[in-house]
Amino acid sequence: MLRFIAKRLLWMVPALFAVSFLAFVLIQLPPGDFVTSYIATLASSNEIVDQNAAAALRERFGLNDPMLVQYGKWIIGILTRGDFGLSFEWQQPVSDLIWERMALTLVLTLATLIATWAIALPIGVYSAVRKYSIGDYIVTTITFAGLAIPSFLLALVLMYVAAIEFGQDVSGLFSPEFEKAPWSIAKTWNLLRHLWIPVLILAVSGTASLIRVMRANMLDEIHKPYVTTARAKGLSEFRLLLKYPVRVALNPFISTLAWLLPNLVSGSIVVAIVLNLPTAAPLLLQSLMAQDMYLAGAFVLLICALTLIGSLISDILLALVDPRIRLE
């Protein structure tokens, strides 16, 4: 196991290099650069930037250098100083902009992941065991509705319910008085009070799909001969389910961690904008639109790291749950 983990960690290094280079190139593929986007933004408000000022901005930001030179400076800064570069639009170090947002994003992501698994696992098992019962039909209807309802529409409905029925402030993750306040027990409690709305919204579609996955996996396992043999030996139904078919059915369920973790970070842009969440997704979208290559590249690099970490964790959990899997 330790050898497998060490090999995967070593392979993550070239993978991160490759993805960071591709991300850096793709961000610069659209016509123009940050200065071009900046001039277009000023032109919409009737402000004009002459060619000399534009050339000075490109020289200041190093945009006149070849792409490989720009990438080399960026990646060397990350490796030697932990410096992700300067955000063109915000005129601040990228690390100052992303770490607080990434911390809140990871809190939201982990809370959503725990809620998703806690709901999907027992309901998926129940739906398979009670196949074609009224409860199974109800679960199936709810899951199809959860998959079909757009997240932003659900966000608007829940915002209305929370504001009208519960009188709660639904914008952001904090009340206005706690947004700039230092961390304390009161601020943490305020975060938890606001966290349930985005967690519920983000968990709906993921929970609905995982319920279907778990139900299908369980239906493949509960009629196999080893389950019949275990039942014939006198095991109680609850213990039998947990010891055999649930364990095997968890394999595809656990493997979803590889894509679910980064998807919760990057796939919640619309929900984050609707709810005005101070997470990574809106800043990522803004940096891509402005061609702020260092800020966007840092986010893409972190999302890639989350994908690789999610894959590693899912492989380790699969080996622990199912002894037949050997990580060699």
Short mmCIF file of C-alpha atoms in Angstrom, two decimals:
data_model
loop_
_atom_site.label_atom_id
_atom_site.label_comp_id
_atom_site.label_asym_id
_atom_site.label_seq_id
_atom_site.Cartn_x
_atom_site.Cartn_y
_atom_site.Cartn_z
CA MET A 1 0.00 0.00 0.00
CA LEU A 2 2.76 2.47 0.96
CA ARG A 3 4.62 1.66 -2.25
CA PHE A 4 1.48 2.29 -4.29
CA ILE A 5 0.87 5.64 -2.56
CA ALA A 6 4.50 6.69 -3.10
CA LYS A 7 4.30 5.80 -6.81
CA ARG A 8 1.04 7.71 -7.25
CA LEU A 9 2.47 10.76 -5.49
CA LEU A 10 5.50 10.67 -7.80
CA TRP A 11 3.27 10.39 -10.87
CA MET A 12 1.24 13.37 -9.67
CA VAL A 13 4.25 15.66 -10.17
CA PRO A 14 4.55 15.30 -14.00
CA ALA A 15 0.75 15.23 -14.28
CA LEU A 16 0.50 18.60 -12.51
CA PHE A 17 3.25 20.02 -14.72
CA ALA A 18 1.46 18.83 -17.87
CA VAL A 19 -1.93 20.16 -16.81
CA SER A 20 -0.49 23.48 -15.64
CA PHE A 21 1.20 23.97 -19.03
CA LEU A 22 -1.95 23.03 -20.97
CA ALA A 23 -4.05 25.35 -18.80
CA PHE A 24 -1.56 28.21 -19.30
CA VAL A 25 -1.64 27.69 -23.08
CA LEU A 26 -5.44 27.33 -23.33
CA ILE A 27 -6.04 30.50 -21.31
CA GLN A 28 -3.98 32.45 -23.86
CA LEU A 29 -5.54 30.88 -26.97
CA PRO A 30 -8.44 33.37 -27.30
CA PRO A 31 -7.58 36.44 -29.37
CA GLY A 32 -5.92 39.27 -27.45
CA ASP A 33 -4.77 39.26 -23.84
CA PHE A 34 -5.66 40.86 -20.52
CA VAL A 35 -4.75 44.34 -21.79
CA THR A 36 -7.09 43.90 -24.76
CA SER A 37 -9.94 42.88 -22.41
CA TYR A 38 -9.10 45.78 -20.10
CA ILE A 39 -9.19 48.31 -22.96
CA ALA A 40 -12.52 46.89 -24.18
CA THR A 41 -13.96 47.26 -20.67
CA LEU A 42 -12.84 50.88 -20.47
CA ALA A 43 -14.20 51.58 -23.97
CA SER A 44 -17.67 50.48 -22.83
CA SER A 45 -17.58 53.33 -20.28
CA ASN A 46 -16.31 55.85 -22.88
CA GLU A 47 -12.72 55.83 -21.60
CA ILE A 48 -9.93 55.56 -24.17
CA VAL A 49 -6.46 54.06 -23.64
CA ASP A 50 -3.83 55.10 -26.23
CA GLN A 51 -1.35 52.67 -27.77
CA ASN A 52 1.56 53.88 -25.65
CA ALA A 53 -0.34 53.19 -22.43
CA ALA A 54 -1.36 49.75 -23.73
CA ALA A 55 2.26 48.94 -24.63
CA ALA A 56 3.39 50.08 -21.17
CA LEU A 57 0.81 47.80 -19.54
CA ARG A 58 1.96 44.82 -21.61
CA GLU A 59 5.57 45.54 -20.68
CA ARG A 60 4.65 45.87 -17.00
CA PHE A 61 2.78 42.57 -16.92
CA GLY A 62 5.38 40.73 -19.04
CA LEU A 63 2.90 39.99 -21.81
CA ASN A 64 5.48 40.77 -24.50
CA ASP A 65 7.55 37.74 -23.50
CA PRO A 66 7.11 34.46 -25.40
CA MET A 67 4.58 32.08 -23.91
CA LEU A 68 7.22 29.57 -22.77
CA VAL A 69 9.12 32.33 -20.97
CA GLN A 70 5.94 33.48 -19.21
CA TYR A 71 5.14 29.90 -18.17
CA GLY A 72 8.70 29.29 -17.00
CA LYS A 73 8.69 32.39 -14.78
CA TRP A 74 5.31 31.42 -13.34
CA ILE A 75 6.15 27.78 -12.55
CA ILE A 76 9.60 28.63 -11.14
CA GLY A 77 7.97 31.21 -8.85
CA ILE A 78 5.54 28.54 -7.60
CA LEU A 79 8.27 25.96 -6.98
CA THR A 80 10.87 28.24 -5.38
CA ARG A 81 8.80 30.83 -3.51
CA GLY A 82 5.24 29.54 -3.49
CA ASP A 83 4.39 32.62 -5.57
CA PHE A 84 1.50 32.08 -8.00
CA GLY A 85 2.10 35.44 -9.65
CA LEU A 86 0.25 38.74 -9.69
CA SER A 87 -3.40 39.02 -10.63
CA PHE A 88 -3.65 41.54 -13.46
CA GLU A 89 -7.23 42.55 -12.71
CA TRP A 90 -7.01 42.73 -8.92
CA GLN A 91 -3.40 43.95 -8.72
CA GLN A 92 -2.80 41.60 -5.81
CA PRO A 93 -0.74 38.42 -5.35
CA VAL A 94 -2.77 35.43 -6.56
CA SER A 95 -2.09 33.52 -3.34
CA ASP A 96 -3.75 36.29 -1.31
CA LEU A 97 -6.87 36.04 -3.47
CA ILE A 98 -7.29 32.28 -3.68
CA TRP A 99 -6.45 30.82 -0.28
CA GLU A 100 -9.36 32.28 1.69
CA ARG A 101 -11.78 31.47 -1.11
CA MET A 102 -10.36 27.97 -1.51
CA ALA A 103 -10.67 27.38 2.25
CA LEU A 104 -14.37 28.32 2.17
CA THR A 105 -14.80 26.28 -1.02
CA LEU A 106 -13.29 23.18 0.62
CA VAL A 107 -15.54 23.62 3.68
CA LEU A 108 -18.57 23.82 1.39
CA THR A 109 -17.31 20.90 -0.73
CA LEU A 110 -16.64 18.57 2.20
CA ALA A 111 -19.99 19.41 3.82
CA THR A 112 -21.74 18.69 0.51
CA LEU A 113 -19.80 15.45 0.04
CA ILE A 114 -20.69 14.20 3.53
CA ALA A 115 -24.36 15.14 3.06
CA THR A 116 -24.45 13.50 -0.37
CA TRP A 117 -23.03 10.18 0.82
CA ALA A 118 -25.03 10.16 4.08
CA ILE A 119 -28.28 10.51 2.12
CA ALA A 120 -27.50 8.51 -1.04
CA LEU A 121 -26.06 5.38 0.61
CA PRO A 122 -28.98 4.30 2.86
CA ILE A 123 -31.67 5.40 0.40
CA GLY A 124 -29.95 3.56 -2.47
CA VAL A 125 -29.76 0.37 -0.36
CA TYR A 126 -33.42 0.70 0.70
CA SER A 127 -34.53 1.28 -2.90
CA ALA A 128 -32.76 -1.88 -4.06
CA VAL A 129 -33.94 -4.08 -1.18
CA ARG A 130 -37.55 -2.85 -1.60
CA LYS A 131 -37.47 -3.10 -5.38
CA TYR A 132 -40.75 -2.10 -7.08
CA SER A 133 -42.36 -1.18 -3.77
CA ILE A 134 -44.19 2.11 -3.18
CA GLY A 135 -41.11 3.45 -1.39
CA ASP A 136 -38.92 2.51 -4.37
CA TYR A 137 -41.26 4.31 -6.77
CA ILE A 138 -41.27 7.40 -4.54
CA VAL A 139 -37.46 7.41 -4.34
CA THR A 140 -37.18 6.95 -8.11
CA THR A 141 -39.55 9.85 -8.75
CA ILE A 142 -37.66 12.13 -6.35
CA THR A 143 -34.26 11.21 -7.84
CA PHE A 144 -35.44 11.89 -11.39
CA ALA A 145 -36.82 15.24 -10.23
CA GLY A 146 -33.52 16.00 -8.48
CA LEU A 147 -31.62 15.29 -11.69
CA ALA A 148 -34.02 17.36 -13.80
CA ILE A 149 -34.35 20.50 -11.65
CA PRO A 150 -31.67 23.10 -12.53
CA SER A 151 -29.51 24.04 -9.55
CA PHE A 152 -30.00 27.77 -10.04
CA LEU A 153 -33.81 27.37 -10.01
CA LEU A 154 -33.64 25.37 -6.80
CA ALA A 155 -31.36 28.07 -5.37
CA LEU A 156 -33.91 30.79 -6.13
CA VAL A 157 -36.74 28.77 -4.54
CA LEU A 158 -34.74 28.01 -1.39
CA MET A 159 -33.64 31.65 -1.12
CA TYR A 160 -37.29 32.70 -1.21
CA VAL A 161 -38.29 30.08 1.40
CA ALA A 162 -35.40 30.94 3.72
CA ALA A 163 -36.00 34.68 3.45
CA ILE A 164 -39.82 34.68 3.70
CA GLU A 165 -40.50 31.71 5.98
CA PHE A 166 -37.43 31.81 8.26
CA GLY A 167 -36.40 35.45 7.91
CA GLN A 168 -32.81 34.46 7.21
CA ASP A 169 -30.24 36.46 5.26
CA VAL A 170 -29.58 34.26 2.22
CA SER A 171 -26.83 36.22 0.47
CA GLY A 172 -23.34 34.81 0.97
CA LEU A 173 -21.99 32.56 3.70
CA PHE A 174 -21.91 35.20 6.43
CA SER A 175 -24.11 37.94 7.81
CA PRO A 176 -22.86 41.46 6.91
CA GLU A 177 -21.38 42.05 10.38
CA PHE A 178 -19.22 38.88 10.14
CA GLU A 179 -17.90 39.24 6.58
CA LYS A 180 -14.75 41.16 7.54
CA ALA A 181 -14.60 40.05 11.17
CA PRO A 182 -11.77 37.79 12.40
CA TRP A 183 -12.57 34.12 12.96
CA SER A 184 -14.31 33.33 16.23
CA ILE A 185 -16.92 30.95 17.64
CA ALA A 186 -19.66 33.45 16.72
CA LYS A 187 -18.42 33.70 13.12
CA THR A 188 -18.16 29.91 12.82
CA TRP A 189 -21.72 29.52 14.08
CA ASN A 190 -22.85 32.19 11.62
CA LEU A 191 -21.16 30.22 8.81
CA LEU A 192 -22.94 27.01 9.84
CA ARG A 193 -26.30 28.84 9.88
CA HIS A 194 -25.78 29.98 6.29
CA LEU A 195 -24.15 26.77 5.03
CA TRP A 196 -27.27 24.59 4.81
CA ILE A 197 -28.73 26.36 1.75
CA PRO A 198 -25.74 25.92 -0.63
CA VAL A 199 -25.06 22.42 0.74
CA LEU A 200 -28.66 21.37 0.08
CA ILE A 201 -28.61 22.85 -3.43
CA LEU A 202 -25.28 21.31 -4.42
CA ALA A 203 -26.15 17.94 -2.85
CA VAL A 204 -29.46 17.48 -4.69
CA SER A 205 -28.19 16.49 -8.14
CA GLY A 206 -25.20 14.55 -6.78
CA THR A 207 -27.39 12.66 -4.31
CA ALA A 208 -29.96 11.84 -6.99
CA SER A 209 -27.35 10.34 -9.32
CA LEU A 210 -25.56 8.41 -6.56
CA ILE A 211 -28.86 6.91 -5.35
CA ARG A 212 -29.37 5.48 -8.84
CA VAL A 213 -25.78 4.18 -8.88
CA MET A 214 -26.12 2.52 -5.46
CA ARG A 215 -29.50 0.99 -6.34
CA ALA A 216 -28.13 -0.51 -9.57
CA ASN A 217 -25.02 -1.86 -7.82
CA MET A 218 -27.09 -3.46 -5.05
CA LEU A 219 -29.50 -5.06 -7.51
CA ASP A 220 -26.49 -6.66 -9.24
CA GLU A 221 -25.28 -8.18 -5.95
CA ILE A 222 -28.25 -9.20 -3.77
CA HIS A 223 -29.30 -12.10 -6.03
CA LYS A 224 -25.84 -13.67 -6.37
CA PRO A 225 -25.11 -17.14 -4.90
CA TYR A 226 -22.86 -15.89 -2.08
CA VAL A 227 -25.76 -13.83 -0.69
CA THR A 228 -28.08 -16.87 -0.83
CA THR A 229 -25.42 -18.95 0.95
CA ALA A 230 -24.98 -16.34 3.69
CA ARG A 231 -28.75 -16.15 4.17
CA ALA A 232 -28.95 -19.96 4.40
CA LYS A 233 -26.35 -19.89 7.21
CA GLY A 234 -28.81 -17.91 9.32
CA LEU A 235 -27.34 -14.40 9.18
CA SER A 236 -29.80 -11.63 9.97
CA GLU A 237 -30.88 -9.63 6.93
CA PHE A 238 -29.35 -6.38 8.21
CA ARG A 239 -25.97 -7.95 9.00
CA LEU A 240 -26.00 -9.89 5.73
CA LEU A 241 -26.57 -6.75 3.68
CA LEU A 242 -23.84 -4.76 5.41
CA LYS A 243 -21.27 -7.56 5.38
CA TYR A 244 -21.58 -8.70 1.77
CA PRO A 245 -23.59 -6.93 -0.98
CA VAL A 246 -23.23 -3.39 0.42
CA ARG A 247 -19.46 -3.78 0.67
CA VAL A 248 -19.17 -4.94 -2.93
CA ALA A 249 -21.69 -2.38 -4.21
CA LEU A 250 -19.64 0.42 -2.64
CA ASN A 251 -16.84 0.01 -5.21
CA PRO A 252 -18.34 2.14 -8.02
CA PHE A 253 -19.83 4.41 -5.35
CA ILE A 254 -16.41 5.18 -3.86
CA SER A 255 -14.82 5.65 -7.29
CA THR A 256 -17.10 8.66 -7.87
CA LEU A 257 -14.96 10.59 -5.36
CA ALA A 258 -12.39 11.16 -8.12
CA TRP A 259 -14.76 13.36 -10.13
CA LEU A 260 -17.21 14.50 -7.45
CA LEU A 261 -14.62 16.42 -5.41
CA PRO A 262 -13.34 18.71 -8.22
CA ASN A 263 -16.81 18.95 -9.76
CA LEU A 264 -18.19 20.46 -6.55
CA VAL A 265 -15.44 23.11 -6.69
CA SER A 266 -15.66 24.08 -10.37
CA GLY A 267 -19.20 22.99 -11.26
CA SER A 268 -21.05 25.25 -8.84
CA ILE A 269 -20.37 28.55 -10.63
CA VAL A 270 -24.02 29.40 -11.37
CA VAL A 271 -25.15 28.50 -7.84
CA ALA A 272 -22.28 30.52 -6.32
CA ILE A 273 -23.22 33.57 -8.41
CA VAL A 274 -26.93 33.28 -7.57
CA LEU A 275 -26.21 32.92 -3.84
CA ASN A 276 -23.33 35.44 -3.90
CA LEU A 277 -20.96 32.93 -2.30
CA PRO A 278 -17.35 34.02 -1.60
CA THR A 279 -16.00 30.77 -3.07
CA ALA A 280 -13.55 29.95 -5.85
CA ALA A 281 -16.07 29.43 -8.67
CA PRO A 282 -17.11 33.09 -9.35
CA LEU A 283 -13.49 34.26 -9.17
CA LEU A 284 -12.45 31.50 -11.58
CA LEU A 285 -15.13 32.56 -14.07
CA GLN A 286 -14.14 36.22 -13.77
CA SER A 287 -10.45 35.43 -14.27
CA LEU A 288 -11.20 33.38 -17.39
CA MET A 289 -13.36 36.14 -18.88
CA ALA A 290 -10.65 38.74 -18.20
CA GLN A 291 -7.83 36.42 -19.40
CA ASP A 292 -6.13 36.92 -16.04
CA MET A 293 -3.82 34.02 -16.81
CA TYR A 294 -1.97 33.69 -13.50
CA LEU A 295 -5.17 33.72 -11.42
CA ALA A 296 -7.03 31.36 -13.76
CA GLY A 297 -3.99 29.10 -14.10
CA ALA A 298 -3.67 28.83 -10.31
CA PHE A 299 -7.32 27.78 -9.99
CA VAL A 300 -7.02 25.20 -12.79
CA LEU A 301 -3.86 23.83 -11.17
CA LEU A 302 -5.61 23.49 -7.79
CA ILE A 303 -8.65 21.80 -9.38
CA CYS A 304 -6.30 19.33 -11.13
CA ALA A 305 -4.60 18.65 -7.78
CA LEU A 306 -8.01 17.96 -6.22
CA THR A 307 -8.80 15.52 -9.06
CA LEU A 308 -5.57 13.60 -8.50
CA ILE A 309 -6.02 13.61 -4.72
CA GLY A 310 -9.62 12.42 -5.12
CA SER A 311 -8.44 9.58 -7.38
CA LEU A 312 -5.77 8.56 -4.85
CA ILE A 313 -8.22 8.61 -1.93
CA SER A 314 -10.80 6.60 -3.87
CA ASP A 315 -8.19 3.96 -4.81
CA ILE A 316 -7.06 3.62 -1.19
CA LEU A 317 -10.66 3.36 0.07
CA LEU A 318 -11.44 0.74 -2.59
CA ALA A 319 -8.51 -1.37 -1.40
CA LEU A 320 -9.64 -1.08 2.22
CA VAL A 321 -13.28 -1.92 1.48
CA ASP A 322 -12.67 -4.76 -0.98
CA PRO A 323 -9.72 -7.09 -0.18
CA ARG A 324 -9.87 -8.50 -3.73
CA ILE A 325 -8.42 -5.23 -5.04
CA ARG A 326 -4.66 -5.19 -4.96
CA LEU A 327 -2.86 -1.90 -5.54
CA GLU A 328 0.16 -3.33 -7.32
#
